[in-house]
Amino acid sequence: MAASEECIVLLDNGSLRPEAVFSLRSIAGKLESRIGKKVHPVSLLHSSKIDAEKLGGVEAETWRRFLRRRLEEGVAQVRVVPLFFGPSSAIADYLPKVSAEALASYAGAEVKVAEPLVDLERGGDDAVAEMLESLAIQKMDTIPGGRVGVVVVDHGSPLKAVAQCRDLVASRLAARLGDRVLGVIAASMERREGEEYDFNEPLLEKALSIAAERGWKRVLLSYLFFSPGRHAGSGGDIDRIVAESDFARGGGEVLSAPLVGESPLLVELLARRYHESLEL
């Protein structure tokens, strides 16, 4: 890369699971083809701890080291496209802090960050809900029998704005699916203690209890997760919560829609966020 060129990064939170890194690389490759410019898959944290042998011999990149290396090479502008649904603390706080520390030694260099995928200020933007709709239908088309109830589940966050993004997407998804489903509930996988974090409710286990109270016999999990990993991967935290829930133990059936990283619509939205950031 010539020093004068802009460096474009697709940034996720990071994972200790190789499958998450492979997913990020796949999405970055598709975005690169879509915008016609090199896109580097980088994680904020964690992924560099994975043995490179488990990653096809290519070590995963993490933000602090990646940014410093690029600045040392003479790159003056780095543009980040966040693989995040909402303005989590990772990109609202940690990313700017680490970036500022690195940029302090390089006058004139800058890091520009595109908007996350869910835009609360443009509440009519149905892009993420459209992805969840198509993924839900993809799964429902394989299910014989009657309608299902849908639970949209995210990780949970100490920031209310992130929960608002989840709730907005769930409400838009409910409108899009209409009477094709029994209903839609928004839930978090986990939360911090304290009343000030009640906006994360209901937790997934409670959402499944609500489903049972409504008489739902079959629930489809619609994931606000991009890639398989410790939480949404096979045998991960969400699978454990489901298996231990009263709903599942009582005979309720819980199905899973594909993760958002599998949606062909994702790259279009990432490309849109990239092009929008050029206008800032």
Short mmCIF file of C-alpha atoms in Angstrom, two decimals:
data_model
loop_
_atom_site.label_atom_id
_atom_site.label_comp_id
_atom_site.label_asym_id
_atom_site.label_seq_id
_atom_site.Cartn_x
_atom_site.Cartn_y
_atom_site.Cartn_z
CA MET A 1 0.00 0.00 0.00
CA ALA A 2 1.33 3.42 -0.95
CA ALA A 3 1.65 5.85 1.93
CA SER A 4 -0.85 8.24 0.35
CA GLU A 5 -3.61 5.64 0.06
CA GLU A 6 -6.45 5.38 2.52
CA CYS A 7 -6.48 2.20 4.56
CA ILE A 8 -9.96 0.66 4.96
CA VAL A 9 -10.75 -1.61 7.89
CA LEU A 10 -13.73 -3.84 8.64
CA LEU A 11 -13.67 -3.93 12.44
CA ASP A 12 -15.41 -6.35 14.79
CA ASN A 13 -15.16 -6.80 18.55
CA GLY A 14 -12.98 -9.91 18.37
CA SER A 15 -13.24 -13.50 19.54
CA LEU A 16 -11.13 -16.38 20.74
CA ARG A 17 -12.92 -18.69 18.30
CA PRO A 18 -11.26 -19.30 14.89
CA GLU A 19 -14.66 -19.53 13.17
CA ALA A 20 -15.36 -15.91 14.09
CA VAL A 21 -12.11 -14.78 12.46
CA PHE A 22 -12.87 -16.75 9.32
CA SER A 23 -16.32 -15.15 9.21
CA LEU A 24 -14.83 -11.65 9.54
CA ARG A 25 -12.36 -12.39 6.76
CA SER A 26 -15.12 -13.67 4.52
CA ILE A 27 -17.28 -10.57 5.06
CA ALA A 28 -14.27 -8.27 4.51
CA GLY A 29 -13.50 -10.06 1.24
CA LYS A 30 -17.05 -9.57 0.02
CA LEU A 31 -17.00 -5.89 1.02
CA GLU A 32 -13.69 -5.48 -0.81
CA SER A 33 -15.25 -6.88 -3.98
CA ARG A 34 -18.29 -4.66 -3.53
CA ILE A 35 -16.45 -1.33 -3.14
CA GLY A 36 -13.45 -2.18 -5.29
CA LYS A 37 -10.89 -1.30 -2.61
CA LYS A 38 -8.74 -3.35 -0.25
CA VAL A 39 -10.49 -4.05 3.06
CA HIS A 40 -8.53 -5.30 6.07
CA PRO A 41 -10.33 -7.58 8.57
CA VAL A 42 -9.34 -6.40 12.06
CA SER A 43 -10.68 -7.05 15.56
CA LEU A 44 -10.61 -4.64 18.47
CA LEU A 45 -9.41 -7.30 20.90
CA HIS A 46 -8.87 -11.00 21.60
CA SER A 47 -8.41 -12.53 18.13
CA SER A 48 -4.61 -12.20 18.03
CA LYS A 49 -4.46 -14.75 20.87
CA ILE A 50 -5.61 -17.49 18.50
CA ASP A 51 -2.82 -19.73 17.22
CA ALA A 52 -2.14 -18.80 13.60
CA GLU A 53 -2.10 -22.50 12.70
CA LYS A 54 -5.82 -22.55 13.48
CA LEU A 55 -6.33 -19.61 11.11
CA GLY A 56 -4.83 -21.05 7.97
CA GLY A 57 -1.38 -19.88 8.97
CA VAL A 58 -2.40 -16.19 8.94
CA GLU A 59 -2.37 -14.44 12.31
CA ALA A 60 -5.45 -12.40 13.19
CA GLU A 61 -5.03 -8.63 13.39
CA THR A 62 -6.09 -6.53 16.40
CA TRP A 63 -6.65 -2.81 16.29
CA ARG A 64 -3.90 -1.32 18.45
CA ARG A 65 -1.09 -3.20 16.72
CA PHE A 66 -2.62 -2.90 13.25
CA LEU A 67 -3.05 0.87 13.53
CA ARG A 68 0.48 1.46 14.85
CA ARG A 69 1.95 -0.64 12.07
CA ARG A 70 0.06 1.26 9.38
CA LEU A 71 1.04 4.63 10.84
CA GLU A 72 4.68 3.54 10.94
CA GLU A 73 4.37 2.64 7.24
CA GLY A 74 3.27 6.19 6.52
CA VAL A 75 -0.47 5.69 6.08
CA ALA A 76 -2.11 9.02 6.92
CA GLN A 77 -5.78 8.06 6.89
CA VAL A 78 -7.54 4.96 8.15
CA ARG A 79 -11.27 4.51 7.58
CA VAL A 80 -13.10 2.08 9.85
CA VAL A 81 -16.34 0.36 8.88
CA PRO A 82 -17.67 -1.09 12.15
CA LEU A 83 -19.19 -4.54 12.12
CA PHE A 84 -21.41 -3.49 15.01
CA PHE A 85 -25.18 -3.07 15.18
CA GLY A 86 -25.21 -0.09 17.53
CA PRO A 87 -22.92 2.43 19.26
CA SER A 88 -21.44 0.04 21.80
CA SER A 89 -18.78 1.17 24.27
CA ALA A 90 -16.24 -0.73 22.17
CA ILE A 91 -16.56 1.77 19.33
CA ALA A 92 -17.86 4.74 21.31
CA ASP A 93 -15.10 4.67 23.94
CA TYR A 94 -12.37 2.05 23.45
CA LEU A 95 -11.78 2.59 19.74
CA PRO A 96 -11.34 6.40 19.99
CA LYS A 97 -9.13 6.06 23.06
CA VAL A 98 -6.74 3.56 21.49
CA SER A 99 -6.76 5.46 18.21
CA ALA A 100 -5.91 8.76 19.91
CA GLU A 101 -2.98 7.18 21.73
CA ALA A 102 -1.52 5.94 18.46
CA LEU A 103 -2.24 9.11 16.48
CA ALA A 104 -0.57 11.33 19.08
CA SER A 105 2.83 10.54 17.56
CA TYR A 106 1.77 11.12 13.95
CA ALA A 107 0.78 14.68 13.10
CA GLY A 108 -1.76 14.89 10.31
CA ALA A 109 -2.81 11.24 10.48
CA GLU A 110 -6.46 10.48 11.25
CA VAL A 111 -8.93 7.69 11.81
CA LYS A 112 -12.44 8.12 10.45
CA VAL A 113 -15.23 5.83 11.61
CA ALA A 114 -18.40 5.06 9.68
CA GLU A 115 -21.74 4.70 11.46
CA PRO A 116 -22.78 1.32 12.89
CA LEU A 117 -25.47 -0.64 11.09
CA VAL A 118 -28.53 0.51 13.04
CA ASP A 119 -29.14 4.24 12.83
CA LEU A 120 -31.47 5.41 15.61
CA GLU A 121 -31.72 8.86 14.06
CA ARG A 122 -33.16 7.32 10.90
CA GLY A 123 -35.75 5.10 12.49
CA GLY A 124 -37.21 4.21 9.13
CA ASP A 125 -34.00 2.46 8.03
CA ASP A 126 -35.16 -1.17 7.84
CA ALA A 127 -31.89 -2.63 6.54
CA VAL A 128 -31.08 -4.83 9.55
CA ALA A 129 -34.71 -5.83 10.03
CA GLU A 130 -34.80 -6.82 6.37
CA MET A 131 -31.79 -9.07 6.93
CA LEU A 132 -33.41 -10.72 9.94
CA GLU A 133 -36.64 -11.15 8.01
CA SER A 134 -34.95 -12.94 5.11
CA LEU A 135 -32.94 -15.15 7.47
CA ALA A 136 -36.06 -15.99 9.51
CA ILE A 137 -38.02 -16.89 6.38
CA GLN A 138 -35.09 -18.97 5.14
CA LYS A 139 -35.36 -21.05 8.31
CA MET A 140 -39.17 -21.07 8.47
CA ASP A 141 -39.34 -22.41 4.94
CA THR A 142 -37.67 -25.58 6.20
CA ILE A 143 -40.15 -26.06 9.06
CA PRO A 144 -43.34 -28.08 8.52
CA GLY A 145 -46.44 -27.18 10.46
CA GLY A 146 -47.77 -23.99 11.98
CA ARG A 147 -46.38 -20.57 12.74
CA VAL A 148 -43.56 -19.84 15.16
CA GLY A 149 -42.94 -17.09 17.65
CA VAL A 150 -39.73 -15.11 17.17
CA VAL A 151 -37.25 -13.97 19.82
CA VAL A 152 -34.68 -11.40 18.65
CA VAL A 153 -31.67 -11.84 20.92
CA ASP A 154 -28.58 -9.68 21.26
CA HIS A 155 -25.68 -9.81 23.70
CA GLY A 156 -26.93 -7.13 26.09
CA SER A 157 -25.13 -3.88 26.82
CA PRO A 158 -24.52 -1.35 29.60
CA LEU A 159 -25.49 1.36 27.09
CA LYS A 160 -29.17 2.13 26.62
CA ALA A 161 -28.66 3.21 23.01
CA VAL A 162 -27.57 -0.32 22.10
CA ALA A 163 -30.71 -1.79 23.64
CA GLN A 164 -32.73 0.81 21.75
CA CYS A 165 -31.17 -0.42 18.52
CA ARG A 166 -32.22 -3.97 19.36
CA ASP A 167 -35.74 -2.87 20.23
CA LEU A 168 -36.05 -0.84 17.05
CA VAL A 169 -34.91 -3.75 14.90
CA ALA A 170 -37.32 -6.12 16.68
CA SER A 171 -40.26 -3.76 16.18
CA ARG A 172 -39.43 -3.35 12.48
CA LEU A 173 -39.04 -7.10 12.11
CA ALA A 174 -42.44 -7.65 13.72
CA ALA A 175 -44.00 -5.25 11.22
CA ARG A 176 -42.30 -6.94 8.29
CA LEU A 177 -43.21 -10.48 9.33
CA GLY A 178 -46.77 -9.58 10.29
CA ASP A 179 -49.13 -12.53 10.72
CA ARG A 180 -46.61 -14.96 9.28
CA VAL A 181 -45.44 -15.40 12.90
CA LEU A 182 -47.13 -15.55 16.29
CA GLY A 183 -45.24 -12.47 17.50
CA VAL A 184 -41.79 -11.03 18.13
CA ILE A 185 -40.05 -10.53 21.49
CA ALA A 186 -36.76 -8.63 21.94
CA ALA A 187 -34.34 -10.08 24.50
CA SER A 188 -30.77 -9.88 25.78
CA MET A 189 -28.43 -12.78 26.44
CA GLU A 190 -27.05 -11.17 29.59
CA ARG A 191 -27.01 -7.91 31.55
CA ARG A 192 -25.26 -6.10 34.38
CA GLU A 193 -26.77 -6.00 37.85
CA GLY A 194 -28.67 -2.91 38.95
CA GLU A 195 -31.93 -1.17 38.07
CA GLU A 196 -30.08 1.23 35.81
CA TYR A 197 -29.54 -1.67 33.37
CA ASP A 198 -33.15 -2.87 33.31
CA PHE A 199 -33.44 -1.68 29.71
CA ASN A 200 -31.82 -5.00 28.75
CA GLU A 201 -34.86 -6.94 29.93
CA PRO A 202 -36.20 -9.41 29.26
CA LEU A 203 -33.27 -11.76 29.35
CA LEU A 204 -33.48 -14.69 26.96
CA GLU A 205 -34.65 -17.18 29.58
CA LYS A 206 -37.45 -14.80 30.61
CA ALA A 207 -38.38 -14.19 26.97
CA LEU A 208 -38.82 -17.95 26.54
CA SER A 209 -41.04 -17.98 29.64
CA ILE A 210 -43.12 -15.20 28.09
CA ALA A 211 -43.39 -17.30 24.94
CA ALA A 212 -44.72 -20.21 27.02
CA GLU A 213 -47.22 -17.90 28.74
CA ARG A 214 -48.48 -16.85 25.32
CA GLY A 215 -49.00 -20.47 24.38
CA TRP A 216 -46.18 -20.62 21.86
CA LYS A 217 -44.92 -24.18 21.34
CA ARG A 218 -42.17 -23.31 18.90
CA VAL A 219 -39.75 -20.36 19.00
CA LEU A 220 -37.32 -19.16 16.35
CA LEU A 221 -34.25 -17.34 17.65
CA SER A 222 -33.33 -14.40 15.43
CA TYR A 223 -29.75 -13.49 16.29
CA LEU A 224 -28.28 -10.00 16.44
CA PHE A 225 -24.88 -11.65 16.15
CA PHE A 226 -22.70 -11.67 13.06
CA SER A 227 -20.55 -14.74 13.52
CA PRO A 228 -20.34 -18.01 15.43
CA GLY A 229 -18.36 -17.73 18.64
CA ARG A 230 -18.56 -18.14 22.39
CA HIS A 231 -22.09 -16.75 22.54
CA ALA A 232 -23.93 -17.60 19.33
CA GLY A 233 -21.83 -20.52 18.16
CA SER A 234 -22.75 -24.17 18.46
CA GLY A 235 -22.56 -25.16 22.12
CA GLY A 236 -22.18 -21.51 23.15
CA ASP A 237 -23.82 -19.45 25.86
CA ILE A 238 -27.15 -19.07 24.05
CA ASP A 239 -27.44 -22.80 23.43
CA ARG A 240 -26.79 -23.37 27.14
CA ILE A 241 -29.41 -20.81 28.21
CA VAL A 242 -31.97 -22.41 25.90
CA ALA A 243 -31.21 -25.95 27.08
CA GLU A 244 -31.58 -24.90 30.73
CA SER A 245 -34.78 -22.90 30.19
CA ASP A 246 -38.17 -23.99 31.52
CA PHE A 247 -39.50 -23.56 27.98
CA ALA A 248 -37.19 -26.20 26.51
CA ARG A 249 -37.46 -28.50 29.52
CA GLY A 250 -41.24 -28.27 29.24
CA GLY A 251 -41.20 -29.55 25.67
CA GLY A 252 -40.99 -26.25 23.79
CA GLU A 253 -39.03 -26.32 20.55
CA VAL A 254 -36.36 -23.68 19.93
CA LEU A 255 -35.02 -23.22 16.42
CA SER A 256 -32.27 -20.94 15.17
CA ALA A 257 -32.19 -18.62 12.17
CA PRO A 258 -28.82 -18.17 10.41
CA LEU A 259 -26.51 -15.50 11.82
CA VAL A 260 -26.42 -12.04 10.24
CA GLY A 261 -22.97 -12.66 8.77
CA GLU A 262 -24.60 -15.16 6.42
CA SER A 263 -26.98 -12.60 4.93
CA PRO A 264 -26.11 -11.43 1.39
CA LEU A 265 -27.72 -8.12 2.33
CA LEU A 266 -25.05 -7.39 4.95
CA VAL A 267 -22.35 -6.40 2.47
CA GLU A 268 -24.73 -3.97 0.77
CA LEU A 269 -25.37 -2.20 4.06
CA LEU A 270 -21.67 -2.13 4.97
CA ALA A 271 -20.91 -0.64 1.55
CA ARG A 272 -23.58 1.97 2.12
CA ARG A 273 -22.11 2.92 5.50
CA TYR A 274 -18.68 3.16 3.88
CA HIS A 275 -19.89 5.48 1.11
CA GLU A 276 -21.87 7.58 3.59
CA SER A 277 -18.72 8.08 5.65
CA LEU A 278 -16.95 9.58 2.64
CA GLU A 279 -19.37 12.49 2.84
CA LEU A 280 -18.53 13.34 6.46
#
